[in-house]
């Protein structure tokens, strides 16, 4: 996850200006991704098609 944060900060240094609630959501999403809790792009489109 650190690489994505570094990329975002390089692209938009103001990205770190989030509310406390937004920070909680970002941290929760990072934790979920680290645990492998996500839906793949292919799975999303398989359900649509």
Tab-separated table of C-alpha atoms in Angstrom:
chain	number	residue	atom	x	y	z
A	1	UNK	CA	0.000	0.000	0.000
A	2	UNK	CA	2.894	2.339	0.611
A	3	UNK	CA	3.684	2.549	-3.108
A	4	UNK	CA	0.192	3.781	-3.910
A	5	UNK	CA	0.414	6.427	-1.190
A	6	UNK	CA	3.789	7.578	-2.513
A	7	UNK	CA	2.370	7.770	-6.034
A	8	UNK	CA	-0.612	9.791	-4.890
A	9	UNK	CA	1.548	12.200	-2.914
A	10	UNK	CA	3.907	12.649	-5.878
A	11	UNK	CA	0.930	13.356	-8.136
A	12	UNK	CA	-0.986	15.538	-5.652
A	13	UNK	CA	0.907	16.737	-2.569
A	14	UNK	CA	-2.311	18.224	-1.155
A	15	UNK	CA	-3.838	14.744	-0.937
A	16	UNK	CA	-2.882	14.524	2.741
A	17	UNK	CA	-5.415	17.240	3.546
A	18	UNK	CA	-8.284	14.963	4.520
A	19	UNK	CA	-10.746	15.082	7.382
A	20	UNK	CA	-10.383	12.790	10.371
A	21	UNK	CA	-13.303	10.699	9.086
A	22	UNK	CA	-11.749	10.427	5.615
A	23	UNK	CA	-8.451	9.341	7.208
A	24	UNK	CA	-10.276	6.553	9.086
A	25	UNK	CA	-11.870	5.345	5.849
A	26	UNK	CA	-8.548	5.430	3.999
A	27	UNK	CA	-6.812	3.502	6.790
A	28	UNK	CA	-9.638	0.942	6.892
A	29	UNK	CA	-9.409	0.444	3.123
A	30	UNK	CA	-5.629	-0.001	3.354
A	31	UNK	CA	-6.090	-2.640	6.068
A	32	UNK	CA	-8.722	-4.487	4.012
A	33	UNK	CA	-6.467	-4.504	0.952
A	34	UNK	CA	-3.544	-5.778	3.030
A	35	UNK	CA	-5.737	-8.692	4.186
A	36	UNK	CA	-6.753	-9.421	0.598
A	37	UNK	CA	-10.313	-8.235	1.128
A	38	UNK	CA	-11.230	-6.856	-2.268
A	39	UNK	CA	-13.172	-7.798	-5.383
A	40	UNK	CA	-11.189	-8.227	-8.570
A	41	UNK	CA	-11.990	-6.238	-11.698
A	42	UNK	CA	-12.786	-9.481	-13.493
A	43	UNK	CA	-15.263	-10.569	-10.815
A	44	UNK	CA	-17.104	-7.265	-10.974
A	45	UNK	CA	-17.535	-7.449	-14.719
A	46	UNK	CA	-18.439	-11.156	-14.610
A	47	UNK	CA	-21.449	-10.245	-12.474
A	48	UNK	CA	-22.436	-7.393	-14.802
A	49	UNK	CA	-22.155	-9.307	-18.050
